[in-house]
PDB file of C-alpha atoms in Angstrom:
ATOM      1  CA  ARG A  16       0.000   0.000   0.000  1.00 71.00           C
ATOM      2  CA  THR A  17       1.283   3.448  -0.895  1.00 73.00           C
ATOM      3  CA  ILE A  18       0.528   6.585   1.074  1.00 75.00           C
ATOM      4  CA  ILE A  19       1.380   9.957  -0.434  1.00 77.00           C
ATOM      5  CA  CYS A  20       1.242  13.118   1.627  1.00 77.00           C
ATOM      6  CA  SER A  21       2.856  16.515   1.825  1.00 80.00           C
ATOM      7  CA  VAL A  22       4.820  17.168   4.988  1.00 80.00           C
ATOM      8  CA  ASN A  23       6.399  20.594   5.319  1.00 76.00           C
ATOM      9  CA  THR A  24       9.663  20.329   7.291  1.00 77.00           C
ATOM     10  CA  PRO A  25       9.053  17.392   9.595  1.00 87.00           C
ATOM     11  CA  ARG A  26      11.176  16.882  12.699  1.00 89.00           C
ATOM     12  CA  SER A  27      14.364  14.948  11.939  1.00 90.00           C
ATOM     13  CA  ASP A  28      13.115  11.817  13.739  1.00 90.00           C
ATOM     14  CA  VAL A  29       9.947  11.861  11.607  1.00 90.00           C
ATOM     15  CA  PHE A  30      11.976  12.513   8.435  1.00 90.00           C
ATOM     16  CA  ASP A  31      14.076   9.426   9.255  1.00 91.00           C
ATOM     17  CA  MET A  32      10.914   7.296   8.994  1.00 89.00           C
ATOM     18  CA  PHE A  33      10.372   8.158   5.317  1.00 89.00           C
ATOM     19  CA  ASP A  34      11.309   5.598   2.692  1.00 89.00           C
ATOM     20  CA  SER A  35      11.218   8.023  -0.229  1.00 90.00           C
ATOM     21  CA  VAL A  36      11.340  11.763  -0.762  1.00 90.00           C
ATOM     22  CA  LEU A  37      10.004  13.900  -3.585  1.00 89.00           C
ATOM     23  CA  LEU A  38      11.563  17.361  -3.428  1.00 90.00           C
ATOM     24  CA  LEU A  39       9.899  19.938  -5.684  1.00 89.00           C
ATOM     25  CA  SER A  40      10.663  23.560  -6.391  1.00 88.00           C
ATOM     26  CA  GLY A  41       8.582  25.720  -8.702  1.00 84.00           C
ATOM     27  CA  GLY A  42       6.941  22.591 -10.124  1.00 84.00           C
ATOM     28  CA  GLY A  43      10.288  20.989 -11.031  1.00 89.00           C
ATOM     29  CA  VAL A  44      11.725  17.867  -9.445  1.00 91.00           C
ATOM     30  CA  VAL A  45      14.910  18.576  -7.489  1.00 92.00           C
ATOM     31  CA  TYR A  46      15.128  14.987  -6.173  1.00 92.00           C
ATOM     32  CA  SER A  47      12.925  11.917  -6.143  1.00 91.00           C
ATOM     33  CA  GLY A  48      14.106   8.733  -4.530  1.00 90.00           C
ATOM     34  CA  ALA A  49      15.354   7.122  -1.366  1.00 92.00           C
ATOM     35  CA  ARG A  50      15.522   9.344   1.683  1.00 93.00           C
ATOM     36  CA  THR A  51      18.833   7.722   2.577  1.00 94.00           C
ATOM     37  CA  GLN A  52      20.389   8.980  -0.675  1.00 94.00           C
ATOM     38  CA  VAL A  53      19.108  12.570  -0.903  1.00 94.00           C
ATOM     39  CA  LEU A  54      21.918  14.210   1.108  1.00 94.00           C
ATOM     40  CA  GLN A  55      24.577  12.256  -0.806  1.00 94.00           C
ATOM     41  CA  TYR A  56      23.004  13.328  -4.103  1.00 93.00           C
ATOM     42  CA  LEU A  57      22.988  16.991  -3.066  1.00 93.00           C
ATOM     43  CA  SER A  58      26.563  16.807  -1.774  1.00 93.00           C
ATOM     44  CA  GLU A  59      27.563  15.727  -5.304  1.00 91.00           C
ATOM     45  CA  HIS A  60      26.299  19.190  -6.311  1.00 90.00           C
ATOM     46  CA  ALA A  61      28.315  20.958  -3.583  1.00 90.00           C
ATOM     47  CA  LEU A  62      25.303  21.330  -1.286  1.00 91.00           C
ATOM     48  CA  HIS A  63      26.166  19.929   2.138  1.00 94.00           C
ATOM     49  CA  CYS A  64      23.777  19.618   5.045  1.00 94.00           C
ATOM     50  CA  PRO A  65      25.438  21.258   8.067  1.00 94.00           C
ATOM     51  CA  PRO A  66      26.258  18.909  10.963  1.00 93.00           C
ATOM     52  CA  HIS A  67      23.555  18.624  13.627  1.00 92.00           C
ATOM     53  CA  SER A  68      20.948  20.167  11.280  1.00 93.00           C
ATOM     54  CA  ASN A  69      17.529  18.797  10.467  1.00 93.00           C
ATOM     55  CA  PRO A  70      17.834  17.378   6.917  1.00 93.00           C
ATOM     56  CA  ALA A  71      14.241  18.395   6.179  1.00 92.00           C
ATOM     57  CA  ASP A  72      15.058  22.028   7.033  1.00 92.00           C
ATOM     58  CA  PHE A  73      18.115  21.837   4.780  1.00 92.00           C
ATOM     59  CA  LEU A  74      16.027  20.451   1.893  1.00 93.00           C
ATOM     60  CA  LEU A  75      13.502  23.236   2.319  1.00 89.00           C
ATOM     61  CA  ASP A  76      16.251  25.868   2.442  1.00 88.00           C
ATOM     62  CA  ILE A  77      17.949  24.720  -0.763  1.00 88.00           C
ATOM     63  CA  SER A  78      14.711  24.369  -2.731  1.00 89.00           C
ATOM     64  CA  THR A  79      12.931  27.569  -1.678  1.00 86.00           C
ATOM     65  CA  VAL A  80      13.213  30.770  -3.676  1.00 83.00           C
ATOM     66  CA  ASP A  81      11.987  33.853  -1.826  1.00 78.00           C
ATOM     67  CA  PRO A  82      11.334  36.736  -4.251  1.00 75.00           C
ATOM     68  CA  GLU A  83      11.807  39.175  -1.364  1.00 77.00           C
ATOM     69  CA  GLU A  84      15.550  38.339  -1.355  1.00 74.00           C
ATOM     70  CA  GLY A  85      16.176  40.410  -4.503  1.00 76.00           C
ATOM     71  CA  GLN A  86      19.570  39.452  -5.996  1.00 75.00           C
ATOM     72  CA  GLY A  87      19.753  36.454  -3.683  1.00 75.00           C
ATOM     73  CA  ALA A  88      16.498  35.176  -5.176  1.00 79.00           C
ATOM     74  CA  CYS A  89      17.978  35.270  -8.692  1.00 81.00           C
ATOM     75  CA  ALA A  90      21.025  33.281  -7.599  1.00 80.00           C
ATOM     76  CA  ARG A  91      18.844  30.803  -5.704  1.00 81.00           C
ATOM     77  CA  ARG A  92      16.493  30.392  -8.702  1.00 85.00           C
ATOM     78  CA  GLU A  93      19.503  29.628 -10.940  1.00 87.00           C
ATOM     79  CA  GLN A  94      20.755  27.057  -8.418  1.00 87.00           C
ATOM     80  CA  VAL A  95      17.338  25.391  -8.182  1.00 88.00           C
ATOM     81  CA  ASP A  96      16.930  25.407 -11.988  1.00 89.00           C
ATOM     82  CA  LEU A  97      20.306  23.662 -12.314  1.00 89.00           C
ATOM     83  CA  LEU A  98      19.318  21.044  -9.745  1.00 90.00           C
ATOM     84  CA  VAL A  99      16.052  20.412 -11.597  1.00 90.00           C
ATOM     85  CA  ALA A 100      17.905  20.126 -14.916  1.00 89.00           C
ATOM     86  CA  HIS A 101      20.522  17.767 -13.451  1.00 87.00           C
ATOM     87  CA  TRP A 102      17.876  15.563 -11.881  1.00 87.00           C
ATOM     88  CA  THR A 103      15.842  15.417 -15.059  1.00 83.00           C
ATOM     89  CA  VAL A 104      18.817  14.530 -17.278  1.00 82.00           C
ATOM     90  CA  ARG A 105      19.823  11.597 -15.069  1.00 77.00           C
ATOM     91  CA  GLN A 106      16.396   9.968 -15.351  1.00 68.00           C
ATOM     92  CA  PRO A 107      15.889   7.260 -17.982  1.00 61.00           C
ATOM     93  CA  PRO A 108      14.055   8.519 -21.051  1.00 57.00           C
ATOM     94  CA  PRO A 109      10.307   7.933 -20.991  1.00 57.00           C
ATOM     95  CA  THR A 110       8.679   5.305 -23.154  1.00 61.00           C
ATOM     96  CA  THR A 111       5.355   5.146 -24.900  1.00 63.00           C
ATOM     97  CA  THR A 112       3.301   2.091 -25.748  1.00 67.00           C
ATOM     98  CA  SER A 113       1.718   1.783 -29.179  1.00 67.00           C
ATOM     99  CA  GLU A 114      -1.630   0.158 -29.905  1.00 71.00           C
ATOM    100  CA  ASP A 115       0.090  -3.140 -30.761  1.00 72.00           C
ATOM    101  CA  GLY A 116       1.672  -3.209 -27.268  1.00 69.00           C
ATOM    102  CA  SER A 117       5.253  -2.461 -28.329  1.00 68.00           C
ATOM    103  CA  ALA A 118       7.213   0.062 -26.267  1.00 63.00           C
ATOM    104  CA  THR A 119       9.143   2.883 -27.896  1.00 62.00           C
ATOM    105  CA  THR A 120      11.706   5.062 -26.131  1.00 59.00           C
ATOM    106  CA  LEU A 121      11.017   8.732 -26.658  1.00 54.00           C
ATOM    107  CA  SER A 122      14.019  10.731 -27.859  1.00 52.00           C
ATOM    108  CA  PRO A 123      15.228  13.531 -25.588  1.00 46.00           C
ATOM    109  CA  PRO A 124      15.583  16.984 -27.096  1.00 44.00           C
ATOM    110  CA  SER A 125      18.925  17.813 -28.691  1.00 43.00           C
ATOM    111  CA  SER A 126      21.476  19.433 -26.410  1.00 41.00           C
ATOM    112  CA  ALA A 127      21.269  22.576 -28.544  1.00 38.00           C
ATOM    113  CA  THR A 128      17.693  23.147 -27.367  1.00 40.00           C
ATOM    114  CA  LEU A 129      18.062  21.740 -23.848  1.00 41.00           C
ATOM    115  CA  SER A 130      16.525  23.988 -21.214  1.00 45.00           C
ATOM    116  CA  PRO A 131      15.219  23.173 -17.738  1.00 45.00           C
ATOM    117  CA  ASP A 132      11.632  23.684 -18.980  1.00 47.00           C
ATOM    118  CA  ALA A 133      12.129  21.326 -21.923  1.00 42.00           C
ATOM    119  CA  LEU A 134      13.811  18.748 -19.708  1.00 40.00           C
ATOM    120  CA  GLN A 135      11.027  18.855 -17.178  1.00 42.00           C
ATOM    121  CA  LEU A 136       8.432  18.104 -19.844  1.00 39.00           C
ATOM    122  CA  GLN A 137      10.490  15.401 -21.552  1.00 40.00           C
ATOM    123  CA  HIS A 138      11.482  13.424 -18.462  1.00 40.00           C
ATOM    124  CA  PRO A 139       8.806  13.381 -15.758  1.00 45.00           C
ATOM    125  CA  SER A 140       9.910  11.909 -12.461  1.00 44.00           C
ATOM    126  CA  SER A 141       8.328   8.811 -11.005  1.00 44.00           C
ATOM    127  CA  PHE A 142       7.477   8.770  -7.317  1.00 41.00           C
ATOM    128  CA  VAL A 143       7.231   5.308  -5.862  1.00 41.00           C
ATOM    129  CA  ALA A 144       6.319   5.342  -2.175  1.00 42.00           C
ATOM    130  CA  LEU A 145       6.421   7.353   1.016  1.00 41.00           C
ATOM    131  CA  ARG A 146       5.899   5.725   4.379  1.00 42.00           C
ATOM    132  CA  VAL A 147       4.229   7.857   7.029  1.00 42.00           C
ATOM    133  CA  LEU A 148       3.467   6.653  10.517  1.00 39.00           C
TER     134      LEU A 148
END
């Protein structure tokens, strides 16, 4: 059985109970997968959760763009857009099934026209499960 819910910055002990995490920002997927791998994935992009911090707070901080920040908001939006683009590119290309039941892999856009918006539409993320007690 799968339960899907939105939990805004749970306590760290509650966050540790999750199997999977779907991190969104501005409608784009920043990360979707195992909770145990999210901090490692972000550290590969030079985003490190400070020691003794709640990982859920860290995830919220790196994925939130506050327009009131002015120049800081522009830099944060660029960072989030890059994370969304990186996540989307690493996903396997989507497939479609024809009427005869055969599966066809959809071609990604050429790198010359690659933009975060195009990537988001071409490679939707799949969310498997989230365990909530």
